[in-house]
Amino acid sequence: MQAKEEDVSLGANKFPERQAIGTAAQTEEKDYKEPPLAPFFEPGELVSWSFYRAGIAEFVATFLFLYITILTVMGVVSAKTKCSTVGIQGIAWSFGGMIFALVYCTAGISGGHINPAVTFGLFLARKLSLPRALYYMVMQCLGAICGAGVVKGFKRSIYMANNGGTNSVSPGYSKGDGLGAEIVGTFVLVYTVFSATDAKRSARDSHVPILAPLPIGFAVFLVHLATIPITGTGINPARSLGAAIIYNRDHAWDDQASHHLDIWIFWVGPFIGAALAAFYHQVVIRAIPFKSRS
C-alpha cells in the first residue's frame, strides 16, 4: 500500500501543472528554439529547384489574388445600385478570404507572402535571403500584372470605365492621409504575420489551436473595411502596381486634380509599415537581437 502511495506521489510531481494562460511568457526557461537567421546571400539556393518552385508559387498565388479581387471590385463599381452587389463588405471579404486561402495553400512552399511588403518585412527580420526576397517581389508583381490583365480581357469597356480596380487617394483626403492609412494598414498586416508564425507562440500556446492563415486573412479583411474609403486599400505594392499597369491611365498614376504622382504612396507606405512592424515585433516585443537564439 505504501509503494502505491509513493507511485501516486511520483506521478503527481512528474507533470507539474501548466501555468495559467498569459503567464507562461514571463518565465526564463525556453520550451522552443528560435529558427536560425537566414544568410544575407546563399549561392546554393540559386541552383535549387525549391528556390524557383517557391517563386512560381508566389506568381500563381498573386495572379489568383488579383484575378478574384479585381473581378469582385469590378462587379461592385459597375453595378447601377450597390444593393445588387456584395458591396464594400464583400470586397473586403474577397481580399481577406483570398489571402486566407492562398496563404494556406502556399505557406509550405514559399511561405505564402503574396505581397512585396510582407516579403520586405520578413527580409528585415532575416527570415529569407536578399536574392529570395528580390525574386519573390518580381514574381509577385508579374503575377499581379497578369491577374489584372485577365480581368481586363473579360470586358475591356467595363474595366476601363471603372478605373480598373486601381488604388488612389479619395477626394477629401490628402496625400498624407493616404500615406498614413497605408502605413498603419500594412503595419497591422505584417505584425499579424509575425505574431501568427512566431516560434514562441507555437510552443507556448500549443494548447490553443491556431491556423496562421486565418488571422492573416482576417487582418486583411479588417484593414480593407477601414481604408477602402481612403485609398481603396493598397497595403500590397504588387496589387497596386499590377492594376495601375494594366489600366494605364492618368488616374492610375497620379492625382487628376494636381497631376502629381500618387503611385509612390502605395509603395512607400506599405514598405514603411512593414519595416515598423518588423522592428516592433522582433526588437520590442521579442527582443531577439538581445538574447541567445539557442
mmCIF file of C-alpha atoms in Angstrom:
data_model
loop_
_atom_site.group_PDB
_atom_site.id
_atom_site.type_symbol
_atom_site.label_atom_id
_atom_site.label_comp_id
_atom_site.label_asym_id
_atom_site.label_seq_id
_atom_site.Cartn_x
_atom_site.Cartn_y
_atom_site.Cartn_z
ATOM 1 C CA MET A 1 0.000 0.000 0.000
ATOM 2 C CA GLN A 2 2.868 2.331 0.807
ATOM 3 C CA ALA A 3 4.522 1.644 -2.544
ATOM 4 C CA LYS A 4 1.352 2.574 -4.357
ATOM 5 C CA GLU A 5 1.150 5.884 -2.497
ATOM 6 C CA GLU A 6 4.728 6.641 -3.495
ATOM 7 C CA ASP A 7 3.877 5.904 -7.108
ATOM 8 C CA VAL A 8 0.941 8.271 -6.925
ATOM 9 C CA SER A 9 3.127 10.958 -5.396
ATOM 10 C CA LEU A 10 5.768 10.470 -8.077
ATOM 11 C CA GLY A 11 3.172 10.650 -10.837
ATOM 12 C CA ALA A 12 1.674 13.838 -9.454
ATOM 13 C CA ASN A 13 5.041 15.578 -9.326
ATOM 14 C CA LYS A 14 6.294 14.303 -12.639
ATOM 15 C CA PHE A 15 3.949 16.528 -14.637
ATOM 16 C CA PRO A 16 3.685 19.925 -12.947
ATOM 17 C CA GLU A 17 0.582 21.968 -13.519
ATOM 18 C CA ARG A 18 0.696 24.195 -16.607
ATOM 19 C CA GLN A 19 0.896 27.874 -15.883
ATOM 20 C CA ALA A 20 -2.218 29.921 -16.455
ATOM 21 C CA ILE A 21 -2.630 31.428 -19.902
ATOM 22 C CA GLY A 22 -0.775 34.705 -20.147
ATOM 23 C CA THR A 23 1.926 33.936 -17.578
ATOM 24 C CA ALA A 24 3.992 31.360 -19.450
ATOM 25 C CA ALA A 25 5.775 34.088 -21.387
ATOM 26 C CA GLN A 26 7.145 35.530 -18.142
ATOM 27 C CA THR A 27 9.402 32.547 -17.403
ATOM 28 C CA GLU A 28 13.058 32.427 -18.373
ATOM 29 C CA GLU A 29 13.030 28.763 -19.365
ATOM 30 C CA LYS A 30 12.641 28.182 -23.103
ATOM 31 C CA ASP A 31 10.470 25.389 -24.439
ATOM 32 C CA TYR A 32 11.115 26.405 -28.034
ATOM 33 C CA LYS A 33 14.031 27.123 -30.326
ATOM 34 C CA GLU A 34 14.475 30.276 -32.364
ATOM 35 C CA PRO A 35 14.944 29.475 -36.055
ATOM 36 C CA PRO A 36 18.399 30.432 -37.355
ATOM 37 C CA LEU A 37 18.839 33.698 -39.234
ATOM 38 C CA ALA A 38 18.715 33.347 -42.998
ATOM 39 C CA PRO A 39 22.017 34.173 -44.729
ATOM 40 C CA PHE A 40 22.133 37.521 -46.499
ATOM 41 C CA PHE A 41 23.239 35.731 -49.670
ATOM 42 C CA GLU A 42 23.230 31.988 -50.242
ATOM 43 C CA PRO A 43 24.681 30.985 -53.643
ATOM 44 C CA GLY A 44 23.480 27.412 -53.238
ATOM 45 C CA GLU A 45 19.808 28.297 -53.351
ATOM 46 C CA LEU A 46 20.181 29.814 -56.829
ATOM 47 C CA VAL A 47 20.705 26.314 -58.256
ATOM 48 C CA SER A 48 17.986 24.712 -56.150
ATOM 49 C CA TRP A 49 14.640 23.738 -57.677
ATOM 50 C CA SER A 50 12.893 24.623 -54.409
ATOM 51 C CA PHE A 51 14.028 28.238 -54.891
ATOM 52 C CA TYR A 52 12.403 28.544 -58.317
ATOM 53 C CA ARG A 53 9.380 26.497 -57.295
ATOM 54 C CA ALA A 54 8.748 28.965 -54.477
ATOM 55 C CA GLY A 55 8.864 31.899 -56.909
ATOM 56 C CA ILE A 56 6.408 30.166 -59.225
ATOM 57 C CA ALA A 57 4.091 29.604 -56.255
ATOM 58 C CA GLU A 58 4.256 33.320 -55.427
ATOM 59 C CA PHE A 59 3.497 34.205 -59.059
ATOM 60 C CA VAL A 60 0.461 31.915 -59.266
ATOM 61 C CA ALA A 61 -0.855 32.968 -55.846
ATOM 62 C CA THR A 62 -0.609 36.687 -56.672
ATOM 63 C CA PHE A 63 -2.157 36.058 -60.085
ATOM 64 C CA LEU A 64 -5.164 34.365 -58.474
ATOM 65 C CA PHE A 65 -5.337 37.044 -55.792
ATOM 66 C CA LEU A 66 -5.641 39.865 -58.345
ATOM 67 C CA TYR A 67 -7.959 37.870 -60.572
ATOM 68 C CA ILE A 68 -10.559 37.214 -57.881
ATOM 69 C CA THR A 69 -10.309 40.528 -56.035
ATOM 70 C CA ILE A 70 -10.308 42.828 -59.080
ATOM 71 C CA LEU A 71 -13.239 40.905 -60.541
ATOM 72 C CA THR A 72 -15.081 41.476 -57.265
ATOM 73 C CA VAL A 73 -14.281 45.198 -57.353
ATOM 74 C CA MET A 74 -15.479 45.427 -60.974
ATOM 75 C CA GLY A 75 -18.752 43.728 -60.049
ATOM 76 C CA VAL A 76 -19.401 46.265 -57.313
ATOM 77 C CA VAL A 77 -18.369 49.509 -59.004
ATOM 78 C CA SER A 78 -20.010 48.696 -62.353
ATOM 79 C CA ALA A 79 -23.436 47.931 -60.848
ATOM 80 C CA LYS A 80 -26.160 50.571 -61.031
ATOM 81 C CA THR A 81 -27.074 50.031 -57.373
ATOM 82 C CA LYS A 82 -24.763 48.745 -54.672
ATOM 83 C CA CYS A 83 -27.652 46.820 -53.112
ATOM 84 C CA SER A 84 -27.485 44.362 -56.011
ATOM 85 C CA THR A 85 -23.824 43.563 -55.289
ATOM 86 C CA VAL A 86 -21.716 42.324 -52.398
ATOM 87 C CA GLY A 87 -20.800 45.949 -51.578
ATOM 88 C CA ILE A 88 -17.719 47.199 -49.735
ATOM 89 C CA GLN A 89 -18.032 44.431 -47.162
ATOM 90 C CA GLY A 90 -17.949 41.872 -49.959
ATOM 91 C CA ILE A 91 -14.825 43.458 -51.429
ATOM 92 C CA ALA A 92 -13.159 43.282 -48.028
ATOM 93 C CA TRP A 93 -14.179 39.632 -47.655
ATOM 94 C CA SER A 94 -12.834 38.914 -51.142
ATOM 95 C CA PHE A 95 -9.381 40.284 -50.286
ATOM 96 C CA GLY A 96 -9.248 38.724 -46.835
ATOM 97 C CA GLY A 97 -10.689 35.391 -47.947
ATOM 98 C CA MET A 98 -8.281 35.027 -50.842
ATOM 99 C CA ILE A 99 -5.310 35.784 -48.598
ATOM 100 C CA PHE A 100 -6.547 33.137 -46.151
ATOM 101 C CA ALA A 101 -6.912 30.526 -48.908
ATOM 102 C CA LEU A 102 -3.692 31.361 -50.746
ATOM 103 C CA VAL A 103 -1.501 31.589 -47.642
ATOM 104 C CA TYR A 104 -2.890 28.220 -46.571
ATOM 105 C CA CYS A 105 -2.034 26.733 -49.982
ATOM 106 C CA THR A 106 1.448 28.196 -50.442
ATOM 107 C CA ALA A 107 2.839 28.577 -46.912
ATOM 108 C CA GLY A 108 4.624 25.233 -47.117
ATOM 109 C CA ILE A 109 6.212 26.071 -50.476
ATOM 110 C CA SER A 110 7.200 29.737 -50.418
ATOM 111 C CA GLY A 111 5.955 30.956 -47.053
ATOM 112 C CA GLY A 112 2.807 32.402 -48.642
ATOM 113 C CA HIS A 113 3.884 36.045 -48.829
ATOM 114 C CA ILE A 114 1.810 37.189 -51.859
ATOM 115 C CA ASN A 115 2.860 40.746 -51.035
ATOM 116 C CA PRO A 116 6.203 42.566 -51.500
ATOM 117 C CA ALA A 117 5.667 44.423 -48.212
ATOM 118 C CA VAL A 118 5.369 41.127 -46.305
ATOM 119 C CA THR A 119 8.478 39.860 -48.081
ATOM 120 C CA PHE A 120 10.330 43.061 -47.177
ATOM 121 C CA GLY A 121 9.365 42.826 -43.508
ATOM 122 C CA LEU A 122 10.449 39.190 -43.293
ATOM 123 C CA PHE A 123 13.710 40.049 -45.048
ATOM 124 C CA LEU A 124 14.450 42.746 -42.478
ATOM 125 C CA ALA A 125 13.883 40.109 -39.773
ATOM 126 C CA ARG A 126 16.415 37.872 -41.567
ATOM 127 C CA LYS A 127 13.858 35.180 -42.352
ATOM 128 C CA LEU A 128 14.883 34.953 -46.002
ATOM 129 C CA SER A 129 17.895 35.927 -48.095
ATOM 130 C CA LEU A 130 18.215 39.006 -50.290
ATOM 131 C CA PRO A 131 18.120 37.071 -53.610
ATOM 132 C CA ARG A 132 14.993 35.217 -52.500
ATOM 133 C CA ALA A 133 13.337 38.447 -51.352
ATOM 134 C CA LEU A 134 14.020 40.197 -54.669
ATOM 135 C CA TYR A 135 12.941 37.128 -56.638
ATOM 136 C CA TYR A 136 9.674 36.916 -54.708
ATOM 137 C CA MET A 137 8.924 40.610 -55.283
ATOM 138 C CA VAL A 138 9.490 40.323 -59.029
ATOM 139 C CA MET A 139 7.293 37.231 -59.296
ATOM 140 C CA GLN A 140 4.582 38.835 -57.175
ATOM 141 C CA CYS A 141 4.495 41.908 -59.409
ATOM 142 C CA LEU A 142 4.404 39.788 -62.573
ATOM 143 C CA GLY A 143 1.594 37.678 -61.141
ATOM 144 C CA ALA A 144 -0.373 40.801 -60.240
ATOM 145 C CA ILE A 145 0.034 42.251 -63.736
ATOM 146 C CA CYS A 146 -1.160 39.007 -65.334
ATOM 147 C CA GLY A 147 -4.113 38.691 -62.944
ATOM 148 C CA ALA A 148 -5.333 42.207 -63.648
ATOM 149 C CA GLY A 149 -4.725 41.644 -67.371
ATOM 150 C CA VAL A 150 -7.027 38.619 -67.455
ATOM 151 C CA VAL A 151 -9.796 40.636 -65.772
ATOM 152 C CA LYS A 152 -9.366 43.400 -68.370
ATOM 153 C CA GLY A 153 -9.587 40.781 -71.109
ATOM 154 C CA PHE A 154 -13.049 39.689 -69.989
ATOM 155 C CA LYS A 155 -14.725 43.044 -70.610
ATOM 156 C CA ARG A 156 -12.378 45.842 -71.549
ATOM 157 C CA SER A 157 -15.093 48.534 -71.692
ATOM 158 C CA ILE A 158 -16.347 47.857 -68.157
ATOM 159 C CA TYR A 159 -12.804 47.546 -66.849
ATOM 160 C CA MET A 160 -11.662 50.852 -68.345
ATOM 161 C CA ALA A 161 -14.854 52.679 -67.385
ATOM 162 C CA ASN A 162 -14.392 51.776 -63.724
ATOM 163 C CA ASN A 163 -10.704 52.653 -63.218
ATOM 164 C CA GLY A 164 -9.528 49.062 -63.410
ATOM 165 C CA GLY A 165 -9.587 48.499 -59.658
ATOM 166 C CA THR A 166 -6.641 50.866 -59.200
ATOM 167 C CA ASN A 167 -5.709 52.487 -55.918
ATOM 168 C CA SER A 168 -5.798 56.258 -55.430
ATOM 169 C CA VAL A 169 -6.341 58.719 -52.620
ATOM 170 C CA SER A 170 -10.064 59.521 -52.470
ATOM 171 C CA PRO A 171 -11.339 63.099 -52.797
ATOM 172 C CA GLY A 172 -11.435 64.846 -49.452
ATOM 173 C CA TYR A 173 -8.289 63.144 -48.203
ATOM 174 C CA SER A 174 -4.745 64.473 -48.525
ATOM 175 C CA LYS A 175 -1.736 62.521 -49.713
ATOM 176 C CA GLY A 176 -0.576 62.483 -46.087
ATOM 177 C CA ASP A 177 -3.859 60.838 -45.112
ATOM 178 C CA GLY A 178 -3.387 58.211 -47.791
ATOM 179 C CA LEU A 179 0.213 57.559 -46.824
ATOM 180 C CA GLY A 180 -0.714 57.239 -43.157
ATOM 181 C CA ALA A 181 -3.551 54.808 -43.954
ATOM 182 C CA GLU A 182 -1.184 52.641 -45.971
ATOM 183 C CA ILE A 183 1.497 52.669 -43.269
ATOM 184 C CA VAL A 184 -0.859 51.715 -40.436
ATOM 185 C CA GLY A 185 -2.785 49.205 -42.533
ATOM 186 C CA THR A 186 0.388 47.406 -43.599
ATOM 187 C CA PHE A 187 1.683 47.516 -40.011
ATOM 188 C CA VAL A 188 -1.437 45.638 -38.893
ATOM 189 C CA LEU A 189 -0.960 43.032 -41.613
ATOM 190 C CA VAL A 190 2.766 42.412 -41.177
ATOM 191 C CA TYR A 191 2.574 42.452 -37.366
ATOM 192 C CA THR A 192 -0.133 39.789 -37.633
ATOM 193 C CA VAL A 193 2.098 37.742 -39.949
ATOM 194 C CA PHE A 194 4.949 37.859 -37.437
ATOM 195 C CA SER A 195 2.704 37.002 -34.499
ATOM 196 C CA ALA A 196 0.856 34.170 -36.247
ATOM 197 C CA THR A 197 4.086 32.484 -37.376
ATOM 198 C CA ASP A 198 6.118 33.085 -34.207
ATOM 199 C CA ALA A 199 8.003 30.000 -32.967
ATOM 200 C CA LYS A 200 7.407 31.077 -29.374
ATOM 201 C CA ARG A 201 3.640 31.267 -29.892
ATOM 202 C CA SER A 202 3.611 27.828 -31.491
ATOM 203 C CA ALA A 203 5.328 26.341 -28.444
ATOM 204 C CA ARG A 204 3.705 28.254 -25.581
ATOM 205 C CA ASP A 205 0.183 28.354 -26.994
ATOM 206 C CA SER A 206 0.133 24.824 -28.418
ATOM 207 C CA HIS A 207 -2.946 24.176 -26.278
ATOM 208 C CA VAL A 208 -4.752 26.963 -28.164
ATOM 209 C CA PRO A 209 -5.455 25.795 -31.738
ATOM 210 C CA ILE A 210 -4.339 28.449 -34.261
ATOM 211 C CA LEU A 211 -4.194 28.348 -38.020
ATOM 212 C CA ALA A 212 -1.798 31.064 -39.159
ATOM 213 C CA PRO A 213 -3.586 31.938 -42.448
ATOM 214 C CA LEU A 214 -6.814 32.690 -40.557
ATOM 215 C CA PRO A 215 -5.631 35.706 -38.513
ATOM 216 C CA ILE A 216 -3.625 36.948 -41.504
ATOM 217 C CA GLY A 217 -6.650 36.843 -43.784
ATOM 218 C CA PHE A 218 -8.840 38.397 -41.096
ATOM 219 C CA ALA A 219 -6.331 41.239 -40.662
ATOM 220 C CA VAL A 220 -6.530 41.952 -44.408
ATOM 221 C CA PHE A 221 -10.340 41.938 -44.191
ATOM 222 C CA LEU A 222 -10.418 44.421 -41.303
ATOM 223 C CA VAL A 223 -7.882 46.773 -42.869
ATOM 224 C CA HIS A 224 -9.950 46.856 -46.061
ATOM 225 C CA LEU A 225 -13.095 47.722 -44.131
ATOM 226 C CA ALA A 226 -11.264 50.666 -42.562
ATOM 227 C CA THR A 227 -9.315 52.070 -45.506
ATOM 228 C CA ILE A 228 -11.273 51.324 -48.699
ATOM 229 C CA PRO A 229 -12.915 54.785 -48.389
ATOM 230 C CA ILE A 230 -9.477 56.440 -48.099
ATOM 231 C CA THR A 231 -7.218 54.758 -50.654
ATOM 232 C CA GLY A 232 -9.146 51.760 -51.942
ATOM 233 C CA THR A 233 -6.729 49.865 -49.665
ATOM 234 C CA GLY A 234 -3.386 49.016 -51.163
ATOM 235 C CA ILE A 235 -1.173 47.532 -48.385
ATOM 236 C CA ASN A 236 0.274 45.417 -51.209
ATOM 237 C CA PRO A 237 2.581 47.127 -53.714
ATOM 238 C CA ALA A 238 2.182 44.318 -56.261
ATOM 239 C CA ARG A 239 -1.594 44.645 -56.187
ATOM 240 C CA SER A 240 -1.392 48.424 -56.722
ATOM 241 C CA LEU A 241 1.268 48.194 -59.435
ATOM 242 C CA GLY A 242 -0.435 45.398 -61.373
ATOM 243 C CA ALA A 243 -3.758 47.233 -61.537
ATOM 244 C CA ALA A 244 -2.050 50.528 -62.489
ATOM 245 C CA ILE A 245 -0.015 48.989 -65.308
ATOM 246 C CA ILE A 246 -2.971 47.196 -66.870
ATOM 247 C CA TYR A 247 -5.325 50.183 -66.522
ATOM 248 C CA ASN A 248 -2.541 52.557 -67.654
ATOM 249 C CA ARG A 249 -4.379 55.850 -67.449
ATOM 250 C CA ASP A 250 -3.617 59.061 -65.548
ATOM 251 C CA HIS A 251 -5.962 58.020 -62.734
ATOM 252 C CA ALA A 252 -3.721 55.041 -62.020
ATOM 253 C CA TRP A 253 -0.521 57.040 -61.778
ATOM 254 C CA ASP A 254 -1.333 60.491 -60.471
ATOM 255 C CA ASP A 255 -3.869 62.713 -58.763
ATOM 256 C CA GLN A 256 -6.035 64.144 -61.531
ATOM 257 C CA ALA A 257 -6.505 67.392 -59.629
ATOM 258 C CA SER A 258 -2.826 68.171 -59.056
ATOM 259 C CA HIS A 259 -1.251 65.855 -61.649
ATOM 260 C CA HIS A 260 1.272 64.748 -59.047
ATOM 261 C CA LEU A 261 2.365 61.122 -58.951
ATOM 262 C CA ASP A 262 0.287 59.085 -56.480
ATOM 263 C CA ILE A 263 1.533 55.538 -57.060
ATOM 264 C CA TRP A 264 4.513 56.113 -54.735
ATOM 265 C CA ILE A 265 2.119 56.182 -51.775
ATOM 266 C CA PHE A 266 1.264 52.526 -52.409
ATOM 267 C CA TRP A 267 4.920 51.500 -52.349
ATOM 268 C CA VAL A 268 6.439 53.800 -49.748
ATOM 269 C CA GLY A 269 3.547 53.431 -47.289
ATOM 270 C CA PRO A 270 3.492 49.608 -47.222
ATOM 271 C CA PHE A 271 7.283 49.356 -47.010
ATOM 272 C CA ILE A 272 7.412 51.774 -44.078
ATOM 273 C CA GLY A 273 4.573 49.914 -42.358
ATOM 274 C CA ALA A 274 6.313 46.568 -42.904
ATOM 275 C CA ALA A 275 9.618 47.888 -41.542
ATOM 276 C CA LEU A 276 7.914 49.298 -38.435
ATOM 277 C CA ALA A 277 6.081 46.019 -37.825
ATOM 278 C CA ALA A 278 9.304 44.005 -38.184
ATOM 279 C CA PHE A 279 11.118 46.311 -35.752
ATOM 280 C CA TYR A 280 8.263 46.315 -33.237
ATOM 281 C CA HIS A 281 7.821 42.554 -33.161
ATOM 282 C CA GLN A 282 11.458 41.473 -33.364
ATOM 283 C CA VAL A 283 13.091 44.168 -31.235
ATOM 284 C CA VAL A 284 10.419 45.491 -28.862
ATOM 285 C CA ILE A 285 8.129 42.507 -28.293
ATOM 286 C CA ARG A 286 10.566 39.609 -28.681
ATOM 287 C CA ALA A 287 13.880 41.424 -28.025
ATOM 288 C CA ILE A 288 15.507 38.856 -30.294
ATOM 289 C CA PRO A 289 18.687 40.891 -31.013
ATOM 290 C CA PHE A 290 19.433 40.949 -27.282
ATOM 291 C CA LYS A 291 19.205 37.263 -26.439
ATOM 292 C CA SER A 292 20.636 33.924 -27.451
ATOM 293 C CA ARG A 293 18.937 32.026 -30.236
ATOM 294 C CA SER A 294 19.705 28.665 -28.674
#
